[in-house]
Coordinates of C-alpha atoms in Angstrom, one line a residue:
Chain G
X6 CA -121.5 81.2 103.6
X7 CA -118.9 82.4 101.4
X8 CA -119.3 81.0 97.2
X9 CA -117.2 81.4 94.4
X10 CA -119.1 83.8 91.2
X11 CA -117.9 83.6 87.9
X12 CA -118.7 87.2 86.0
X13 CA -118.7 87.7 82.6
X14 CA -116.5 89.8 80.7
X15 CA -119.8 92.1 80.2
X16 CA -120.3 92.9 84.0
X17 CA -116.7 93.2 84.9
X18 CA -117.0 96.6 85.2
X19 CA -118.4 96.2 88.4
X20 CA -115.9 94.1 89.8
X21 CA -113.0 96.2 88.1
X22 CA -112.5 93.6 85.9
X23 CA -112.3 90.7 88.5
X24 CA -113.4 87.3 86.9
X25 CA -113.9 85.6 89.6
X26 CA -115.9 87.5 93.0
X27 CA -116.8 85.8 96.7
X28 CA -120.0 86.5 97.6
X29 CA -122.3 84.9 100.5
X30 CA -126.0 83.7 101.1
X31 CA -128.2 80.7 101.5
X32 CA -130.0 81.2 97.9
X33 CA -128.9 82.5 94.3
X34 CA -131.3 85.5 95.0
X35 CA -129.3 86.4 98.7
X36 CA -125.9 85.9 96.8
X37 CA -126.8 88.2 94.5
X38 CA -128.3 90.7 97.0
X39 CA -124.7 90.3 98.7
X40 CA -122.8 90.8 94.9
X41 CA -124.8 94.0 95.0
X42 CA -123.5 95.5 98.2
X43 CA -120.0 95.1 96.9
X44 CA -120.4 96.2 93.7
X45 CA -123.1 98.4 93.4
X46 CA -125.5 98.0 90.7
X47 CA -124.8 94.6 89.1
X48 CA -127.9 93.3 90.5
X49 CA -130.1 95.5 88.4
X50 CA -128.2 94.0 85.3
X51 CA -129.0 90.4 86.2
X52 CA -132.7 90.4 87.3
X53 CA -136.1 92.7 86.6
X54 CA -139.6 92.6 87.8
X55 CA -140.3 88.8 87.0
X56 CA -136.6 87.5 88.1
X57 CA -133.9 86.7 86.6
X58 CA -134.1 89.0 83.1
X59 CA -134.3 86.7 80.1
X60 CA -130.8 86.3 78.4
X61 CA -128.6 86.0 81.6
X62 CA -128.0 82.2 82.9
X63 CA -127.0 81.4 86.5
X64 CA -125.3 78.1 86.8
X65 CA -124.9 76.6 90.6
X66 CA -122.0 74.4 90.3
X67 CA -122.8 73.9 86.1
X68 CA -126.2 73.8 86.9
X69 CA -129.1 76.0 85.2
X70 CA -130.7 77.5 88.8
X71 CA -133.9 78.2 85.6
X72 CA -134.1 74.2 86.4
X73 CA -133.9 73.9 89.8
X74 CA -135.5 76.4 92.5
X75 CA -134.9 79.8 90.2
X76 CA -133.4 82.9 92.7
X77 CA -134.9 80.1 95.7
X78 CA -132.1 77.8 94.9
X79 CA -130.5 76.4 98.1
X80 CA -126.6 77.5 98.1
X81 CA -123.9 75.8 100.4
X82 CA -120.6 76.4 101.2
X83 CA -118.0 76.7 99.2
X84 CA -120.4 76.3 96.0
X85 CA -119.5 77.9 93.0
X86 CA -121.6 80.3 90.9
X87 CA -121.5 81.1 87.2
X88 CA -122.8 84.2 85.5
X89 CA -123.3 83.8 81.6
X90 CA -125.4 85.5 79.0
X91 CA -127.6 83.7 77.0
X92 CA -125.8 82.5 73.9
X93 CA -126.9 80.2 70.9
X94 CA -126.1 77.1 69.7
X95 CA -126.6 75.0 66.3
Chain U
X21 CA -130.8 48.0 54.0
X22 CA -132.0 49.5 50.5
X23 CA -133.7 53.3 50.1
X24 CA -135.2 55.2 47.3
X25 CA -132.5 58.1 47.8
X26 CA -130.1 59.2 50.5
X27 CA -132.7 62.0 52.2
X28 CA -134.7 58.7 52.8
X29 CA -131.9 57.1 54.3
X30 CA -132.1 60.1 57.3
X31 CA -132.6 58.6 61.0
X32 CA -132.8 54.8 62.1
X33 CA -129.6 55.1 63.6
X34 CA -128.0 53.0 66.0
X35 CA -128.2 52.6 69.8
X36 CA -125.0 51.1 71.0
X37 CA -124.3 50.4 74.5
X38 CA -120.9 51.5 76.5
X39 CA -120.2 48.6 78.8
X40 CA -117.0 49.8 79.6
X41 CA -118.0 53.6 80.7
X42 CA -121.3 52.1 82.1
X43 CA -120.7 51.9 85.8
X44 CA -122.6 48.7 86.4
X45 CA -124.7 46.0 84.7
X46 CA -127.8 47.9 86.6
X47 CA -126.6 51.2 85.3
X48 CA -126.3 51.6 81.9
X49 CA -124.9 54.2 78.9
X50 CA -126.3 54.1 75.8
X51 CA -125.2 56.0 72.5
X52 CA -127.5 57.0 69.5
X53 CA -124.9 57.3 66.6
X54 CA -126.6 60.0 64.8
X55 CA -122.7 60.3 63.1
X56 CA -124.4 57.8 60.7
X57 CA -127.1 60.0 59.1
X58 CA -125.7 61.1 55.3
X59 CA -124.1 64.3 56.6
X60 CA -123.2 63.1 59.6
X61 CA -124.7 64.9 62.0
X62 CA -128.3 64.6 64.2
X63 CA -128.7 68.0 62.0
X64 CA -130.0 65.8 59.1
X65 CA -133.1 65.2 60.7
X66 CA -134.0 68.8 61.0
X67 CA -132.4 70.4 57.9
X68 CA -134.9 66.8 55.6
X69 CA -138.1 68.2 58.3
X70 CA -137.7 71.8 57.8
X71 CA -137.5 71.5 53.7
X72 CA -140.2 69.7 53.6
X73 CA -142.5 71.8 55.9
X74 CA -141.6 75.0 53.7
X75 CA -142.5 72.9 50.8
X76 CA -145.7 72.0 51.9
X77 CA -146.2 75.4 53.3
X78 CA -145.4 76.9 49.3
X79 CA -142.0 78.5 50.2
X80 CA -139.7 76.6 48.1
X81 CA -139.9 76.2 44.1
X82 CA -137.0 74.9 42.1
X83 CA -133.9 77.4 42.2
X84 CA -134.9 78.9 45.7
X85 CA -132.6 80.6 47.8
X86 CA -132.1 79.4 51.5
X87 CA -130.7 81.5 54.0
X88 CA -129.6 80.0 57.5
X89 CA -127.6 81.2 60.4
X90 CA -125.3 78.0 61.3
X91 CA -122.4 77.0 63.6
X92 CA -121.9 74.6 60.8
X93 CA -123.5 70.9 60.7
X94 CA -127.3 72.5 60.1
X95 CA -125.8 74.3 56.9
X96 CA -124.1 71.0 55.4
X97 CA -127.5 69.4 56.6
X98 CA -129.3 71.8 54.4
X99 CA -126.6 71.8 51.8
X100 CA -127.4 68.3 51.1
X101 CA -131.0 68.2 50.9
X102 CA -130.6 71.7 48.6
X103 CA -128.5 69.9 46.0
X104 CA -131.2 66.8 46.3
X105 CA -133.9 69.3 46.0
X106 CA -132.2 72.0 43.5
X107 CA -132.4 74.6 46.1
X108 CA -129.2 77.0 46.4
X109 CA -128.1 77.7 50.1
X110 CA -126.1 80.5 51.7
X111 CA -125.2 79.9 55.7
X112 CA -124.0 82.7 57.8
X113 CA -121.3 80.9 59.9
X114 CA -119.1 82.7 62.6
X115 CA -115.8 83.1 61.8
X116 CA -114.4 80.8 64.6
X117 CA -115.0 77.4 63.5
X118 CA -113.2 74.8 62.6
X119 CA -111.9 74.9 58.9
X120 CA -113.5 71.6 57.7
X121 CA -117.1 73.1 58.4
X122 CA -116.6 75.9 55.7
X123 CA -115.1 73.4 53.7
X124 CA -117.6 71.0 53.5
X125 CA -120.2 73.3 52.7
X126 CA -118.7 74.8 49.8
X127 CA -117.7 70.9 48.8
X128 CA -121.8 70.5 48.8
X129 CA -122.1 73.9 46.9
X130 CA -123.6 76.4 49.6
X131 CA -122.0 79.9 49.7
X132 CA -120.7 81.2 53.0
X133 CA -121.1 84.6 54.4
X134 CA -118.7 85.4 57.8
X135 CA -119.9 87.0 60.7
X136 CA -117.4 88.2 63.3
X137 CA -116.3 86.0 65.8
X138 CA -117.5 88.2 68.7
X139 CA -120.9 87.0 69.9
X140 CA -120.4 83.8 68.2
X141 CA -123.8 82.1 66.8
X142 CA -126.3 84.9 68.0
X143 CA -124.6 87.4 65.7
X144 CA -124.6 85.1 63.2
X145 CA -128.7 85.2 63.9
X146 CA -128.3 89.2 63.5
X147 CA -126.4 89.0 60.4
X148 CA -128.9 86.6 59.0
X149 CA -131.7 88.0 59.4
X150 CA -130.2 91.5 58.2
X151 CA -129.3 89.6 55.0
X152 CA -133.4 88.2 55.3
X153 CA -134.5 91.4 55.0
X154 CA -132.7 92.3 51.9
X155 CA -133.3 89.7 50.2
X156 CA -137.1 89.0 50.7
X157 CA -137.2 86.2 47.8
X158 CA -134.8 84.1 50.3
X159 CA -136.0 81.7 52.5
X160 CA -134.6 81.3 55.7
X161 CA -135.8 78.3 57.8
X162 CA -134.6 79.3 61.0
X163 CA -133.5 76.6 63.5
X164 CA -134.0 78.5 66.0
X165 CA -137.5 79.4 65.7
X166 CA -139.0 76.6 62.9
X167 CA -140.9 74.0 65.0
X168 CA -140.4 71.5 62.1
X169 CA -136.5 70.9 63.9
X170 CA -138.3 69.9 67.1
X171 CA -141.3 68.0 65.5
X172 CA -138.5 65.7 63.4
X173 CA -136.9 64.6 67.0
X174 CA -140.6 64.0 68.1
X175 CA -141.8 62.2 65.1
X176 CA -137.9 60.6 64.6
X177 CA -135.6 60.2 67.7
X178 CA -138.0 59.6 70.6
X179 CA -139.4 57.0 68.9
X180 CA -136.3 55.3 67.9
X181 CA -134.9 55.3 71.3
X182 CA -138.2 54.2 72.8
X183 CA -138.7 50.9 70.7
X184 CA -134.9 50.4 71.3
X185 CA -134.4 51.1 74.9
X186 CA -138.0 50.5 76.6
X187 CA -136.3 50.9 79.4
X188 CA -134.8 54.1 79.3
X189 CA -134.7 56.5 82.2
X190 CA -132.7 59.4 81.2
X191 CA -132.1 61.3 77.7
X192 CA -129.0 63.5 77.9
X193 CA -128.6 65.6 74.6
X194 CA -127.1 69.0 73.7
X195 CA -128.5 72.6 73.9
X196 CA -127.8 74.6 71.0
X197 CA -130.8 75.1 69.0
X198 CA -132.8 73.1 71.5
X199 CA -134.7 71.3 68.7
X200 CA -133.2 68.0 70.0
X201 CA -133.9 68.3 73.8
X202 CA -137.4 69.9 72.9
X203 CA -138.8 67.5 70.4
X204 CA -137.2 63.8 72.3
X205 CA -138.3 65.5 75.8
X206 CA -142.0 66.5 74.4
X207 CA -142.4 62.8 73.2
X208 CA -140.9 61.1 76.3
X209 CA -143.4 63.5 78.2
X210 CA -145.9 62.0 76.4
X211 CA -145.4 58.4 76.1
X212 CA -143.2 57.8 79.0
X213 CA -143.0 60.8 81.6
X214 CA -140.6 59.5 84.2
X215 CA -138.5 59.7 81.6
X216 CA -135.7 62.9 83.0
X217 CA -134.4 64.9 80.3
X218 CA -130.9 66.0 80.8
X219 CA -129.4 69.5 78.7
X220 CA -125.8 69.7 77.9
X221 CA -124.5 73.0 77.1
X222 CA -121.3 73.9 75.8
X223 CA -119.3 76.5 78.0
X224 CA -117.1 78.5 75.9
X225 CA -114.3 81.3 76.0
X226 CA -115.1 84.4 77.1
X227 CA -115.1 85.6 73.3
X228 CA -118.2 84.0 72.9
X229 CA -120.0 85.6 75.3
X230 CA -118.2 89.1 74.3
X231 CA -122.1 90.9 73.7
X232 CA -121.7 94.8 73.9
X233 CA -124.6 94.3 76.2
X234 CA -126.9 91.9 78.0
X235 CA -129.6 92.1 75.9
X236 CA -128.2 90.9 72.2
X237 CA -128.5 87.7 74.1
X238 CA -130.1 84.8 72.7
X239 CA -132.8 82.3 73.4
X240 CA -134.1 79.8 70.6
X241 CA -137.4 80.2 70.0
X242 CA -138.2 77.0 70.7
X243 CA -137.1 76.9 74.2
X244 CA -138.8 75.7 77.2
X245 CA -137.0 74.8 80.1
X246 CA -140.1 72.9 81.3
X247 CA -139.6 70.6 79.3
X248 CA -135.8 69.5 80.7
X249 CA -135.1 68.0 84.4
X250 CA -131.4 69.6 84.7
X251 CA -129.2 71.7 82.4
X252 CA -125.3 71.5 82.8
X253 CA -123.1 73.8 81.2
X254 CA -119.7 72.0 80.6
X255 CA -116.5 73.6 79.4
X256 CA -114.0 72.7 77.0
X257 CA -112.1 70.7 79.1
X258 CA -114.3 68.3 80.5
X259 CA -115.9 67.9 77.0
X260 CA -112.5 67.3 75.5
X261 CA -111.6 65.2 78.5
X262 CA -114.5 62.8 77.7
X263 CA -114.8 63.1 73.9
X264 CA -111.0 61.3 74.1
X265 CA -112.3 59.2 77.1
X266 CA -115.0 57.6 74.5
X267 CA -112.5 57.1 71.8
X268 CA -109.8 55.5 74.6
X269 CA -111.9 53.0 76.0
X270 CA -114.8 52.6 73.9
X271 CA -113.5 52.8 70.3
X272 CA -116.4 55.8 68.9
X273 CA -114.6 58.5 67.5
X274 CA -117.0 61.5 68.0
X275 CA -116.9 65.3 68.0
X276 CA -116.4 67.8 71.4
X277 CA -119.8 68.2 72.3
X278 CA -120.4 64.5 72.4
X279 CA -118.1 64.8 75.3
X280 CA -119.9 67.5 76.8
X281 CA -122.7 65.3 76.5
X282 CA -121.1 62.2 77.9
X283 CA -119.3 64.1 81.0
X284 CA -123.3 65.3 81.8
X285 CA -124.6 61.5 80.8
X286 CA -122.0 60.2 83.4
X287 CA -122.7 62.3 86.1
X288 CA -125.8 61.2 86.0
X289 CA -125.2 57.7 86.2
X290 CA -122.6 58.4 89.0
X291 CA -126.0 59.6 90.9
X292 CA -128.0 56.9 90.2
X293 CA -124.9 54.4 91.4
X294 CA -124.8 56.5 94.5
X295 CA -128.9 56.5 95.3
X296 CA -128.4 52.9 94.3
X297 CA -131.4 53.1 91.3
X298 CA -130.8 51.1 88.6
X299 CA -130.9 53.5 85.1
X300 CA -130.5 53.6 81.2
X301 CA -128.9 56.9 80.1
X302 CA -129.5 57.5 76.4
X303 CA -127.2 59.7 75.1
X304 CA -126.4 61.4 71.5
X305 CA -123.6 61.2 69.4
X306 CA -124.1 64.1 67.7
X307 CA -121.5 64.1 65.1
X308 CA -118.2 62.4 64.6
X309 CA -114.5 63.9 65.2
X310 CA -113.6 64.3 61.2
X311 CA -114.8 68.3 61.4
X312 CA -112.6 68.9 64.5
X313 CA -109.2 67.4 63.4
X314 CA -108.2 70.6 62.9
X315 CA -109.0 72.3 65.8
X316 CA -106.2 70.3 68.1
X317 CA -108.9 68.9 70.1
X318 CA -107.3 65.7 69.6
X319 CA -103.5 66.5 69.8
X320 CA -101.4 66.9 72.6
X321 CA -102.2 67.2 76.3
X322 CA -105.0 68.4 77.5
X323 CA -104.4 72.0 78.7
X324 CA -103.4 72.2 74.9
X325 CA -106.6 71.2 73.6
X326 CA -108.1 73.4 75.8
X327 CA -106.0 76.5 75.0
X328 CA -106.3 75.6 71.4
X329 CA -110.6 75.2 71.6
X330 CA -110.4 79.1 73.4
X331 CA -112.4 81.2 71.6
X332 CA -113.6 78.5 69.3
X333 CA -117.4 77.7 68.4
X334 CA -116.6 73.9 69.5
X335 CA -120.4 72.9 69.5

C-alpha cells in the first residue's frame, strides 16, 4: 500500500531534499520501517526506545497518530502522512 | 451588566449558535465568542488567573517586572491586567507576526523584545527564559508550564459552556499553549465524560518548523494528550478558507485560527451527519480578525492569503 509522507525541512537530508516521499505499509510503524529502507537512517531520527521520540508529530491524514493507535495506527491506501516537529503555540 | 472593574468583567461570554454552517437541526455548531473578553482574546482568562496565582503565591509587588514568551494575544492579555495591577511587562514575540500585535502591546505599555523568526514560538521560549535568567527579579508566568492557564478554562469555560449547552457533545478548541483544550477537557472529564474533546492545530510554513535539530522542539508543559479524543493539524488554507466562510455566511468576523477551529468543528459534524448521531459541537472563537487585517488574510483570492500567511505565526 503505497502513502504519501510529508518530511520536514529538518529530515530532508535523507530524501535529498524531497518534500514529499511514497512509502508503503499497513501501520505508521511499517511505513516508517519502509521510509527507512529508502532512505537510510531517518527512522532513528523519528522514534527511540519508548516510540515515537517526544518532539516529532505524525499526522495520518491531519490526524495526531499520539491520539489514535500511536505506530499501531491502521494505514490505507492512498493515505497521506505528515512529519512535523513539535512546535508551540500561544 | 455592571462590574467593579474591567479584569472582573473577564469570561461570561456568549454562546451563539451557527444555523447556517450547522448541517441539521439534529446537528448543531455552537460559538463561544471569547472576542468579547476586554482584550479580546480567550487569553484574558489566563493572563487575570496566572496574576493572580503569583500574587497569592508572593511573586508580584507593585512595580514588578513580568516576562512572557508570546505569539501575541497572552502579552496584550497580561499588558492589561499589568497596567490594572501596576506591574510593567516585557513579551518576547517572534518576529513574524502580524503588525497590530506589536502594536497593541506597546499601545498598553509593555516593551517588546524580537526573537528570530526561525523556530517561531519555541525560540521565543529559549529567548525568554535566557532573558529569565538574567534578570532573576523578573517574573515570568509561563503559559506554557503555569497550571493557573489551565485551572481558569476549568474553573471558567467548562462551566460556562456546560450551563449553556447541557447538551453538548463535542468541544473543539485550539492547541497552542494547550491551556484551553487542557483545562475545558479536564472539567468535561469530570462532569460530563462523553463529552469528545477535539484539538485544532495550526499547520504552518516550513519556516516555522526550521529547528537546527529535532530536539529544540517544543511541548507545553501542560500537555496531555489523554485528555483530547482527536488532534487535527490544519493549514493555512483551510483555516483561511473557513475563517471567511464564518464571516460570509454567518456574519462573526473572527481571526485565522478560529477557522482552523471551525474546518476541525465541521468535520466533525460532517461525521456525526454521516453515523446519523445527533451532536452539539462547541467551538471557540478565539479572537476576532482586527489583529490580522494586515496580514492579507482577508484580501484577495485565496492562494493569496495563503502565500501571504507563509512563514507567518497566524495562530
Amino acid at each position: 500500500m503505497a502513502v504519501e509522507v510529508r518530511v520536514p525541512t529538518i529530515l530532508r537530508d535523507y530524501t535529498s531534499g524531497e518534500r514529499v516521499v511514497l512509502a508503503s505499509g499497513a501501520s505508521v510503524a511499517t511505513v516508517i520501517d519502509d521510509l527507512d529502507v529508502n532512505y537510510p537512517g531517518i527512522a532513528e531520527r523519528l522514534l527511540d526506545d519508548s516510540g515515537l521520540r517526544r518532539f516529532v508529530n505524525v499526522y495520518l491524514n491531519d490526524e495526531d497518530v499520539r491520539v489514535l493507535d500511536g505506530l499501531d495506527t491502521v494505514v490505507a491506501d492512498n493515505d497521506s502522512i505528515t512529519i512535523l516537529p513539535a512546535v508551540a503555540g500561544g | 451588566m455592571r462590574f467593579d472593574s474591567l479584569l472582573d468583567s473577564v469570561g461570561r461570554t456568549p454562546l451563539v449558535g451557527l444555523p447556517r454552517l450547522s448541517p441539521s437541526a439534529d446537528v448543531r455548531l455552537w460559538a463561544k465568542l471569547e472576542d468579547r473578553n476586554p482584550t479580546g482574546s480567550v487569553k484574558d482568562r489566563a493572563a487575570i488567573a496566572m496574576v493572580e496565582r503569583a500574587e497569592k503565591d508572593g511573586l508580584l509587588h507593585p512595580g514588578s517586572t513580568l516576562l512572557e514568551p508570546t505569539s501575541g494575544n497572552t502579552g496584550i492579555a497580561l499588558a492589561m491586567v499589568a497596567r490594572q495591577r501596576g506591574y510593567h511587562l516585557v513579551c518576547v514575540m517572534p518576529e513574524n507576526t502580524s503588525v497590530e500585535r506589536a502594536q497593541l502591546l506597546r499601545a498598553w505599555g509593555a516593551r517588546i523584545v524580537h526573537s528570530g523568526a526561525a523556530g517561531g514560538s519555541n525560540e521565543a521560549v529559549r529567548v525568554a527564559k535566557g532573558l529569565a535568567a538574567e534578570h532573576p527579579d523578573w517574573v515570568m508566568l509561563y503559559q506554557y508550564g503555569n497550571a493557573a492557564n489551565a485551572q481558569a478554562h476549568f474553573d471558567t469555560t467548562g462551566p460556562e459552556l456546560l450551563a449553556d449547552l447541557p447538551t453538548i457533545t463535542h468541544f473543539v478548541g485550539g492547541l497552542g499553549t494547550t491551556g484551553t483544550l487542557m483545562g475545558v477537557g479536564r472539567y468535561f472529564a469530570q462532569e460530563k465524560p462523553d463529552v469528545q474533546i477535539i484539538a485544532a492545530e495550526p499547520r504552518y510554513g516550513d519556516l516555522v518548523y526550521g529547528l537546527r535539530n529535532i530536539d529544540e522542539g517544543f511541548v507545553p508543559e501542560l500537555f496531555d494528550s489523554a485528555v483530547l479524543t482527536s488532534r487535527y493539524s490544519v493549514g493555512a488554507a483551510d483555516a483561511v478558507r473557513r475563517m471567511r466562510e464564518l464571516l460570509e455566511v454567518e456574519g462573526i468576523f473572527a481571526g485565522v485560527s478560529t477557522g482552523a477551529i471551525l474546518h476541525a468543528a465541521l468535520g466533525v459534524a460532517r461525521k456525526a451527519e454521516r453515523d446519523g448521531r445527533a451532536a452539539d459541537i462547541a467551538l471557540v472563537v478565539c479572537d476576532g480578525g482586527w489583529k490580522y487585517l494586515s496580514t492579507g488574510a482577508y484580501d484577495g483570492t485565496l492562494d493569496e492569503a495563503e502565500e501571504a500567511l507563509e512563514g507567518q505565526l497566524w495562530a
